[in-house]
Short mmCIF file of C-alpha atoms in Angstrom, two decimals:
data_model
loop_
_atom_site.label_atom_id
_atom_site.label_comp_id
_atom_site.label_asym_id
_atom_site.label_seq_id
_atom_site.Cartn_x
_atom_site.Cartn_y
_atom_site.Cartn_z
CA MET A 1 161.27 -14.30 -16.77
CA ILE A 2 159.33 -12.05 -14.46
CA GLN A 3 155.91 -14.14 -14.87
CA ASP A 4 157.54 -17.56 -15.00
CA GLN A 5 159.14 -17.03 -12.34
CA TYR A 6 155.53 -15.97 -10.55
CA ARG A 7 154.33 -19.12 -11.78
CA ARG A 8 156.51 -21.30 -10.66
CA GLU A 9 156.64 -20.15 -7.29
CA MET A 10 152.55 -20.05 -7.11
CA GLU A 11 152.93 -24.13 -8.88
CA CYS A 12 155.36 -24.78 -5.58
CA ARG A 13 152.33 -23.77 -3.69
CA LEU A 14 149.45 -25.46 -4.98
CA PRO A 15 147.46 -27.41 -2.91
CA ARG A 16 148.05 -31.40 -2.87
CA LYS A 17 145.97 -33.62 -4.93
CA GLU A 18 144.07 -34.16 -1.85
CA ALA A 19 143.51 -30.76 -1.16
CA LEU A 20 142.19 -29.92 -4.02
CA GLU A 21 139.70 -32.72 -4.42
CA HIS A 22 138.24 -32.36 -1.01
CA LEU A 23 137.78 -28.17 -2.21
CA TYR A 24 135.99 -29.65 -5.37
CA GLU A 25 133.84 -32.26 -3.16
CA MET A 26 132.60 -29.15 -0.81
CA THR A 27 132.44 -26.79 -4.09
CA GLU A 28 130.62 -29.15 -6.05
CA GLY A 29 127.01 -28.16 -7.26
CA GLY A 30 127.44 -24.87 -6.27
CA SER A 31 126.71 -22.59 -9.66
CA ASN A 32 129.42 -20.39 -9.14
CA MET A 33 132.15 -23.07 -8.96
CA ARG A 34 130.90 -25.84 -11.23
CA GLN A 35 134.00 -25.29 -13.59
CA ILE A 36 136.38 -25.75 -11.59
CA ARG A 37 137.18 -29.87 -11.87
CA ARG A 38 137.76 -28.33 -16.02
CA LEU A 39 140.59 -25.51 -14.92
CA SER A 40 143.78 -26.63 -14.65
CA PRO A 41 144.95 -26.67 -10.66
CA TRP A 42 146.95 -23.65 -10.56
CA ALA A 43 144.27 -22.00 -11.73
CA ALA A 44 141.38 -24.02 -9.61
CA ALA A 45 143.58 -23.32 -6.67
CA LEU A 46 144.05 -19.78 -7.67
CA ILE A 47 139.73 -19.38 -7.70
CA ALA A 48 139.64 -20.91 -4.53
CA ALA A 49 142.12 -19.05 -2.99
CA CYS A 50 140.03 -16.34 -4.15
CA ALA A 51 136.96 -17.29 -2.82
CA LEU A 52 138.56 -17.57 0.27
CA LEU A 53 140.07 -14.52 1.09
CA THR A 54 136.77 -13.55 0.15
CA VAL A 55 135.35 -15.54 3.25
CA THR A 56 138.40 -14.69 5.48
CA ALA A 57 137.29 -11.08 5.08
CA ALA A 58 134.34 -11.63 6.65
CA ALA A 59 135.52 -13.66 9.86
CA ALA A 60 139.42 -12.63 10.30
CA THR A 61 139.16 -12.79 13.57
CA ALA A 62 137.77 -16.27 13.51
CA PRO A 63 138.66 -18.62 11.48
CA ALA A 64 137.83 -21.62 13.53
CA VAL A 65 134.39 -20.05 13.74
CA TRP A 66 134.37 -19.62 10.24
CA GLU A 67 135.35 -23.67 9.88
CA ALA A 68 132.28 -24.14 11.78
CA LEU A 69 130.38 -22.59 9.23
CA THR A 70 131.54 -24.33 6.39
CA SER A 71 130.95 -27.44 8.43
CA HIS A 72 128.12 -26.63 9.30
CA LEU A 73 126.56 -26.08 5.87
CA GLY A 74 127.90 -28.31 4.58
CA ARG A 75 127.09 -29.02 0.31
CA PHE A 76 124.86 -25.78 0.82
CA ALA A 77 128.27 -23.48 0.90
CA PRO A 78 128.43 -22.26 -2.46
CA TYR A 79 124.60 -21.37 -2.30
CA ALA A 80 125.81 -18.93 0.88
CA GLN A 81 125.95 -15.77 1.07
CA THR A 82 128.66 -13.71 1.97
CA ILE A 83 128.07 -10.79 3.68
CA GLN A 84 130.79 -8.39 4.84
CA ALA A 85 131.08 -5.04 6.37
CA THR A 86 128.75 -5.41 8.92
CA ALA A 87 130.85 -5.62 11.96
CA CYS A 88 129.64 -3.82 15.52
CA THR A 89 131.08 -3.51 19.04
CA ASP A 90 130.28 -1.81 22.10
CA GLN A 91 131.30 -3.42 25.39
CA GLY A 92 134.32 -5.15 24.45
CA ILE A 93 131.74 -7.33 22.47
CA GLU A 94 132.23 -7.82 18.55
CA VAL A 95 128.99 -8.68 16.61
CA GLN A 96 129.99 -9.75 12.86
CA VAL A 97 126.64 -11.27 10.23
CA LEU A 98 128.71 -13.47 8.26
CA SER A 99 126.45 -15.26 5.84
CA ALA A 100 122.97 -16.39 5.14
CA LEU A 101 121.02 -18.72 2.78
CA SER A 102 117.80 -17.58 1.64
CA ASP A 103 115.20 -18.55 -0.66
CA ASP A 104 111.12 -17.26 -0.96
CA LEU A 105 110.70 -20.35 1.68
CA GLU A 106 113.08 -19.49 4.83
CA THR A 107 116.05 -17.66 5.62
CA ARG A 108 118.98 -18.05 7.87
CA VAL A 109 121.05 -16.02 8.84
CA TYR A 110 124.45 -16.86 10.65
CA LEU A 111 126.21 -14.47 12.70
CA SER A 112 129.12 -14.17 14.64
CA VAL A 113 129.80 -13.08 18.70
CA ARG A 114 133.20 -12.17 20.10
CA ASP A 115 134.75 -10.75 23.24
CA THR A 116 137.60 -8.38 22.26
CA THR A 117 138.44 -8.15 25.91
CA GLU A 118 138.46 -10.66 28.02
CA ASP A 119 136.83 -14.01 28.48
CA ARG A 120 133.21 -13.61 29.21
CA LEU A 121 131.24 -15.92 26.62
CA ASP A 122 130.88 -19.80 27.13
CA GLY A 123 129.19 -22.54 25.27
CA CYS A 124 125.69 -21.27 26.68
CA LEU A 125 125.45 -17.83 25.08
CA ARG A 126 122.56 -16.60 24.48
CA LEU A 127 121.23 -13.37 22.96
CA GLU A 128 118.36 -10.87 23.38
CA GLY A 129 117.05 -9.06 20.10
CA ARG A 130 115.32 -9.40 16.92
CA LEU A 131 116.12 -10.35 13.32
CA SER A 132 114.08 -8.88 10.72
CA LEU A 133 113.35 -8.75 7.17
CA GLY A 134 111.27 -6.77 4.81
CA GLU A 135 111.08 -4.09 7.51
CA ARG A 136 109.45 -0.59 6.69
CA GLY A 137 112.08 2.08 6.20
CA LEU A 138 115.00 -0.13 5.60
CA PRO A 139 117.31 1.67 2.13
CA SER A 140 116.76 -0.02 -1.52
CA PRO A 141 119.54 -0.83 -3.17
CA ASP A 142 119.75 2.99 -4.49
CA GLY A 143 119.80 4.10 -0.81
CA THR A 144 115.79 5.60 -0.73
CA PRO A 145 113.85 4.05 1.64
CA GLN A 146 111.29 1.42 0.69
CA ASP A 147 107.77 0.61 2.37
CA GLN A 148 107.51 -3.27 2.08
CA ALA A 149 104.00 -3.87 3.37
CA ALA A 150 104.73 -7.17 4.85
CA SER A 151 107.75 -7.95 7.23
CA ALA A 152 109.33 -11.34 9.46
CA ALA A 153 111.29 -11.28 12.39
CA THR A 154 112.75 -13.62 14.83
CA ASN A 155 113.95 -13.24 18.62
CA HIS A 156 115.31 -17.13 18.13
CA PHE A 157 119.57 -17.53 17.71
CA THR A 158 120.44 -20.91 18.45
CA LEU A 159 124.08 -21.50 18.90
CA LEU A 160 126.52 -23.71 16.39
CA SER A 161 129.44 -23.55 17.82
CA TYR A 162 131.86 -21.64 20.80
CA ASP A 163 135.41 -21.61 19.78
CA PRO A 164 136.97 -21.03 23.56
CA GLU A 165 140.56 -19.81 21.98
CA THR A 166 139.61 -17.28 19.86
CA LYS A 167 136.70 -16.58 22.73
CA THR A 168 134.12 -16.75 19.62
CA ALA A 169 130.41 -17.80 19.77
CA LEU A 170 128.79 -18.67 15.75
CA LEU A 171 124.67 -18.50 16.08
CA SER A 172 122.22 -18.91 13.51
CA ALA A 173 119.16 -17.39 13.58
CA SER A 174 116.25 -18.33 10.86
CA ILE A 175 113.09 -16.64 9.77
CA HIS A 176 110.62 -18.85 7.45
CA HIS A 177 108.48 -16.03 6.15
CA GLY A 178 107.44 -17.86 3.01
CA VAL A 179 104.53 -19.92 5.39
CA TRP A 180 103.00 -16.78 6.17
CA TYR A 181 103.99 -14.37 3.48
CA GLY A 182 102.83 -16.17 0.10
CA ALA A 183 104.70 -15.83 -3.12
CA SER A 184 108.13 -14.67 -3.98
CA GLY A 185 107.97 -10.75 -3.46
CA GLN A 186 106.22 -10.17 -0.44
CA ILE A 187 109.55 -10.08 1.47
CA GLY A 188 111.86 -7.62 0.55
CA GLN A 189 115.71 -7.92 0.45
CA SER A 190 116.60 -5.46 3.45
CA ALA A 191 117.29 -6.93 6.86
CA ARG A 192 118.65 -5.87 10.57
CA LEU A 193 120.25 -7.06 12.85
CA THR A 194 119.38 -5.54 16.34
CA LEU A 195 120.32 -7.01 19.72
CA THR A 196 120.38 -5.58 23.10
CA GLY A 197 122.17 -7.98 25.47
CA LEU A 198 123.42 -11.10 25.95
CA THR A 199 123.85 -13.42 28.70
CA THR A 200 125.37 -16.75 29.94
CA GLN A 201 123.76 -16.82 33.11
CA GLY A 202 120.95 -19.27 31.46
CA TRP A 203 120.19 -22.64 28.79
CA SER A 204 117.45 -24.40 27.21
CA LEU A 205 118.56 -28.40 27.95
CA HIS A 206 117.30 -31.12 25.03
CA SER A 207 119.68 -34.05 26.33
CA SER A 208 118.69 -37.64 25.86
CA ILE A 209 120.83 -41.07 27.07
CA ILE A 210 120.68 -44.40 25.42
CA GLY A 211 117.85 -46.93 26.70
CA THR A 212 121.05 -49.16 26.66
CA ALA A 213 122.60 -47.93 29.46
CA ILE A 214 119.54 -48.60 32.09
CA PRO A 215 120.91 -51.82 34.22
CA ALA A 216 119.13 -54.53 34.92
CA GLU A 217 120.09 -54.63 38.31
CA THR A 218 118.53 -52.46 41.32
CA LEU A 219 120.86 -50.41 42.57
CA GLU A 220 121.21 -48.17 45.67
CA SER A 221 118.17 -46.25 47.20
CA LEU A 222 117.80 -43.53 49.68
CA PRO A 223 115.36 -41.55 51.07
CA ALA A 224 114.17 -38.70 50.27
CA GLU A 225 115.50 -35.91 52.41
CA ALA A 226 113.31 -33.87 54.09
CA GLY A 227 113.20 -30.27 52.35
CA SER A 228 113.50 -31.60 49.18
CA GLN A 229 111.79 -29.54 46.42
CA VAL A 230 108.84 -30.82 44.30
CA LEU A 231 109.72 -29.35 40.66
CA LEU A 232 107.00 -31.27 38.90
CA THR A 233 104.21 -33.98 40.00
CA PRO A 234 102.07 -36.07 37.35
CA SER A 235 99.44 -33.76 37.84
CA ASP A 236 101.61 -30.81 36.91
CA ILE A 237 101.76 -32.73 33.23
CA ILE A 238 98.93 -31.19 30.93
CA GLY A 239 96.41 -33.51 29.29
CA LEU A 240 97.52 -36.62 31.36
CA GLY A 241 95.19 -36.77 34.18
CA TYR A 242 97.33 -38.56 36.67
CA THR A 243 97.52 -37.65 40.13
CA ASP A 244 100.04 -37.61 43.01
CA ALA A 245 98.39 -41.14 44.10
CA ILE A 246 100.00 -43.48 41.32
CA LEU A 247 103.89 -42.24 43.56
CA PRO A 248 105.16 -45.23 45.84
CA GLN A 249 104.09 -45.68 49.12
CA GLU A 250 108.16 -44.78 50.29
CA ARG A 251 109.53 -41.68 48.39
CA LEU A 252 113.03 -42.60 47.60
CA VAL A 253 115.88 -41.45 45.09
CA LEU A 254 118.74 -43.17 43.51
CA ALA A 255 122.58 -42.75 45.65
CA PRO A 256 124.37 -40.88 43.63
CA GLU A 257 127.34 -41.56 41.20
CA GLN A 258 126.35 -45.29 41.03
CA ASN A 259 126.64 -45.12 36.98
CA PRO A 260 127.28 -41.86 36.10
CA MET A 261 127.96 -40.51 32.43
CA ALA A 262 128.27 -37.03 30.44
CA LEU A 263 124.57 -35.67 29.83
CA PRO A 264 125.12 -34.39 26.06
CA GLY A 265 124.57 -31.00 25.31
CA THR A 266 125.64 -29.24 28.68
CA GLU A 267 128.66 -29.74 30.88
CA ASP A 268 126.65 -28.17 33.94
CA MET A 269 124.91 -31.14 34.73
CA TRP A 270 125.82 -34.86 34.30
CA VAL A 271 123.91 -38.56 34.61
CA SER A 272 124.80 -39.32 38.54
CA SER A 273 122.75 -42.30 38.68
CA ILE A 274 119.95 -43.87 35.99
CA GLY A 275 118.01 -47.18 36.64
CA PHE A 276 115.36 -49.00 38.93
CA ALA A 277 115.52 -47.94 42.80
CA GLY A 278 114.24 -49.64 45.76
CA ASP A 279 110.66 -48.67 45.24
CA GLY A 280 110.84 -51.05 41.45
CA CYS A 281 110.37 -47.86 39.77
CA LEU A 282 112.74 -46.07 36.71
CA HIS A 283 115.65 -43.24 38.51
CA LEU A 284 117.20 -40.68 36.86
CA ARG A 285 118.96 -38.78 39.01
CA LEU A 286 121.66 -35.84 37.51
CA GLY A 287 124.48 -34.26 39.28
CA LEU A 288 125.16 -30.60 39.36
CA SER A 289 127.52 -28.21 38.96
CA GLU A 290 127.85 -25.46 41.58
CA GLY A 291 125.33 -22.72 40.93
CA VAL A 292 123.09 -24.49 38.22
CA GLN A 293 119.84 -24.07 39.16
CA PRO A 294 116.38 -25.84 37.63
CA GLU A 295 113.31 -23.83 36.74
CA SER A 296 109.88 -25.32 36.86
CA PHE A 297 108.91 -27.95 34.83
CA PHE A 298 112.14 -29.24 33.93
CA THR A 299 111.57 -33.17 33.40
CA GLY A 300 111.90 -36.07 31.63
CA ASP A 301 110.48 -38.55 29.11
CA VAL A 302 110.69 -42.08 27.36
CA TYR A 303 111.27 -42.12 24.08
CA LEU A 304 110.79 -45.27 21.70
CA PRO A 305 111.62 -44.38 17.94
CA LYS A 306 109.04 -47.25 16.65
CA GLY A 307 106.57 -45.73 18.16
CA ASP A 308 104.07 -45.70 21.47
CA SER A 309 101.21 -43.39 22.58
CA ASP A 310 101.30 -45.23 26.34
CA ASP A 311 101.24 -42.16 27.82
CA ARG A 312 102.95 -43.37 31.09
CA TRP A 313 106.10 -43.15 29.24
CA TYR A 314 105.63 -39.23 29.62
CA THR A 315 105.13 -39.47 33.73
CA SER A 316 107.73 -38.41 36.12
CA HIS A 317 108.01 -36.79 39.01
CA VAL A 318 110.98 -34.39 39.43
CA LEU A 319 112.82 -33.92 43.12
CA LEU A 320 114.99 -30.94 43.18
CA LEU A 321 117.49 -32.02 45.98
CA PRO A 322 120.82 -30.54 47.83
CA ASP A 323 123.16 -31.36 45.61
CA GLY A 324 121.25 -32.62 42.23
CA VAL A 325 118.05 -33.92 40.60
CA ASP A 326 115.73 -37.04 41.13
CA ILE A 327 113.49 -37.41 38.10
CA LEU A 328 111.00 -40.53 39.24
CA PHE A 329 108.76 -42.49 36.09
CA PRO A 330 106.65 -44.21 38.51
CA LEU A 331 104.67 -46.29 35.93
CA ILE A 332 107.91 -47.30 34.37
CA LYS A 333 108.75 -50.61 35.98
CA SER A 334 111.49 -53.11 35.62
CA GLU A 335 109.84 -55.70 32.88
CA ASP A 336 109.92 -52.67 30.62
CA LEU A 337 113.16 -53.07 30.48
CA PRO A 338 113.42 -54.53 27.01
CA ARG A 339 111.29 -51.85 25.45
CA LEU A 340 113.40 -49.22 27.30
CA SER A 341 116.14 -50.50 25.56
CA GLU A 342 115.18 -49.47 22.42
CA GLY A 343 114.63 -46.03 23.35
CA GLN A 344 116.40 -42.83 25.08
CA VAL A 345 115.08 -41.29 27.99
CA ARG A 346 114.70 -37.57 27.56
CA VAL A 347 115.67 -34.69 29.63
CA TYR A 348 114.79 -31.04 29.02
CA GLY A 349 113.87 -27.48 30.26
CA GLY A 350 115.32 -24.40 31.68
CA TYR A 351 118.19 -23.98 34.48
CA THR A 352 120.23 -20.75 35.21
CA ARG A 353 123.60 -20.89 36.04
CA PRO A 354 127.12 -19.14 37.01
CA GLY A 355 127.68 -16.55 33.80
CA THR A 356 127.72 -13.43 32.70
CA ALA A 357 125.24 -10.98 31.46
CA ILE A 358 125.84 -7.59 29.05
CA GLN A 359 123.77 -5.04 27.99
CA GLY A 360 124.80 -3.09 25.28
CA SER A 361 123.39 -2.23 21.07
CA TRP A 362 124.72 -4.08 18.08
CA THR A 363 122.89 -3.49 15.13
CA ALA A 364 123.57 -4.24 11.09
CA SER A 365 121.82 -3.54 7.89
CA PHE A 366 122.79 -5.54 5.47
CA ARG A 367 121.53 -6.74 1.36
CA LEU A 368 119.93 -10.59 0.87
CA GLU A 369 120.75 -12.35 -1.63
CA HIS A 370 117.92 -14.94 -2.50
CA HIS A 371 117.48 -17.77 -4.58
CA ALA A 372 114.15 -17.26 -6.00
CA SER A 373 111.74 -20.05 -6.65
CA ARG A 374 110.38 -20.86 -9.47
CA PRO A 375 105.77 -20.92 -9.57
CA LEU A 376 105.51 -24.74 -12.09
CA SER A 377 102.21 -24.53 -14.96
CA TRP A 378 101.23 -27.64 -13.18
CA THR A 379 97.86 -27.62 -11.64
CA GLY A 380 95.25 -30.22 -10.21
CA GLU A 381 94.95 -33.05 -8.73
CA LEU A 382 97.68 -34.97 -6.44
CA ALA A 383 96.35 -38.03 -4.52
CA GLY A 384 93.20 -36.56 -4.36
CA ARG A 385 94.21 -33.43 -2.87
CA GLN A 386 93.42 -29.97 -5.31
CA VAL A 387 97.25 -28.83 -5.71
CA THR A 388 96.72 -24.59 -6.52
CA GLN A 389 100.70 -23.81 -6.71
CA VAL A 390 104.41 -25.53 -6.43
CA ARG A 391 106.76 -23.84 -6.06
CA VAL A 392 110.58 -24.86 -6.46
CA SER A 393 114.12 -23.22 -5.36
CA PRO A 394 117.66 -24.41 -5.50
CA LEU A 395 116.63 -25.65 -1.81
CA SER A 396 113.12 -26.25 -1.26
CA VAL A 397 109.61 -27.00 -2.39
CA VAL A 398 106.29 -25.53 -1.53
CA ILE A 399 103.11 -26.36 -2.14
CA TYR A 400 99.53 -25.03 -1.88
CA SER A 401 96.76 -27.25 -2.05
CA SER A 402 93.51 -28.35 -0.06
CA ASP A 403 95.74 -31.21 2.05
CA GLN A 404 94.63 -31.96 5.59
CA GLY A 405 97.21 -33.66 7.10
CA GLY A 406 98.43 -36.53 3.99
CA PHE A 407 101.25 -34.20 2.58
CA ALA A 408 102.82 -32.93 6.16
CA ASP A 409 105.12 -36.09 7.20
CA THR A 410 105.70 -37.43 3.43
CA PRO A 411 109.26 -37.20 1.71
CA LEU A 412 109.35 -35.51 -1.47
CA VAL A 413 111.51 -36.20 -4.74
CA ALA A 414 113.23 -34.55 -7.31
CA VAL A 415 113.39 -36.61 -10.36
CA LYS A 416 116.55 -34.92 -12.24
CA LYS A 417 117.44 -35.24 -16.00
CA ASP A 418 119.90 -37.37 -15.33
CA GLY A 419 117.55 -40.25 -13.73
CA THR A 420 119.46 -39.42 -10.12
CA THR A 421 117.07 -38.05 -7.77
CA VAL A 422 117.40 -35.74 -4.75
CA SER A 423 114.77 -36.29 -1.26
CA ALA A 424 113.12 -33.64 0.04
CA GLN A 425 112.12 -33.27 3.88
CA PRO A 426 108.74 -32.53 5.14
CA ASP A 427 109.34 -28.99 6.80
CA ILE A 428 106.56 -27.07 8.29
CA GLY A 429 103.25 -25.61 7.22
CA ARG A 430 100.34 -24.57 7.72
CA TYR A 431 96.65 -24.98 7.07
CA GLY A 432 92.89 -23.63 8.02
CA ASN A 433 89.32 -23.77 6.66
CA THR A 434 88.67 -20.86 4.87
CA ALA A 435 84.95 -21.73 5.15
CA GLY A 436 83.97 -20.78 8.02
CA ALA A 437 81.92 -23.48 10.78
CA SER A 438 78.65 -23.39 9.38
CA GLU A 439 79.44 -24.53 5.91
CA THR A 440 81.46 -27.08 4.07
CA PRO A 441 85.20 -27.06 5.17
CA VAL A 442 87.39 -25.74 2.45
CA TRP A 443 90.89 -26.24 3.56
CA ASP A 444 93.84 -23.79 2.90
CA THR A 445 97.22 -25.47 3.19
CA VAL A 446 101.05 -24.90 2.74
CA ASN A 447 103.20 -27.63 3.21
CA THR A 448 106.98 -27.03 2.58
CA TRP A 449 109.89 -29.83 1.67
CA LYS A 450 113.53 -28.92 2.04
CA PHE A 451 116.01 -30.63 -0.05
CA GLU A 452 118.44 -32.19 1.68
CA GLU A 453 121.33 -31.08 -0.76
CA PRO A 454 121.00 -28.24 -3.06
CA VAL A 455 119.73 -29.05 -7.13
CA ASP A 456 119.49 -27.03 -9.76
CA VAL A 457 115.68 -26.07 -10.44
CA GLU A 458 116.82 -26.10 -14.35
CA ASP A 459 118.00 -29.98 -13.72
CA ILE A 460 114.80 -31.02 -11.99
CA ALA A 461 112.65 -33.08 -14.49
CA SER A 462 109.49 -33.71 -12.35
CA LEU A 463 108.87 -34.17 -8.58
CA THR A 464 107.45 -37.24 -7.10
CA LEU A 465 105.05 -37.15 -4.15
CA LEU A 466 103.02 -40.17 -3.24
CA GLY A 467 103.88 -41.99 -5.88
CA GLU A 468 101.87 -39.42 -8.17
CA SER A 469 104.36 -37.33 -10.12
CA ILE A 470 104.44 -33.43 -11.16
CA PRO A 471 106.39 -32.15 -14.06
CA VAL A 472 108.46 -29.13 -13.34
CA ASP A 473 108.90 -27.64 -16.56
#
């Protein structure tokens, strides 16, 4: 019969067992996909196909970008909202809101930017505009205007990936509204993305080189060329109090291309040479692509993971050369090499580069689906702090208390009813003295944690923080 023939055709097109297992792994933990393992492979494939078709509808022009988004979300993918019908185009640039992951603590929105006519984008794309939540005048679900008392917004967009084949970038924007606006209900479900421009003419670099890349032998050095521009001196580094008096009497730079290597996070610069110069000090010389110009306060430092408060790790002198940048660490000598091998030499700062700038207007309004947090009934003393409220969502934990810093760097653990645990790492927070300067301090503190993987609140038996237990009822 027709139905039997159709079924046989579908079974012939089923994913292999390994593909289904991968699908199960991707969706495991999601409230809407938990029953997939109990279904036959044929039914599971149909459900998966429907889910993937929904996703593809949101990002049909850039499947590689959707793959990057799915990879970025990981186990949180089943908890992310797919947002449709938000594409808008101006100046040949299509902007589309793809997805959102939101609870009462944070809303993170993912969007794609695609050049539909030329090849003007690259991996240094920056957006000009704003993502806002709960803004006055945005429509309610029935289409009538609403007047939200609170609003939250950001103008910071993070580039997650760029796919040159489809000329499409994936970006995210995040707002931690729960820390500033309190409990659930203070922020509306309306959201609006408004962009006024985009550019690839500038970038902000945060990169590092492992300390084991620094050779023990002294590298070839050259006199600093006359006319080299000083970008940063020790006296420019706020709070350290060092002056140019700590600089070597002979101003040297490393000769170029002695131990070149890539600089993670950019193709506009590379490590030309790194090591100890003839002045006995550590230097890092960077090569620059044509047209690249570091900005003021472009600098470097040394990071040691075991902790070290020695200010000399942060003291640098930066010279802009005709063909690169030389970063001198005047207080770091060859005897420090064993310590350096444990850490990283970091480079950071803004720079301009050849690229394009496009002005236009891209606006998309959409509704958010929040994973609401649950306020626990428990309050009381925890590790010497008075806790006034605890809120838990599948994504995060928020604690309101009188804490003065003990909670801030301490991981939290959710103990599930089956005995397994899920860790949550500290996130942003705030605190303030509500009593004023003339009275005994009364601390009003908000600490937050994000789960390493989503967890159903119904499955949590308790939370553990600083060795003490908080019951989850």
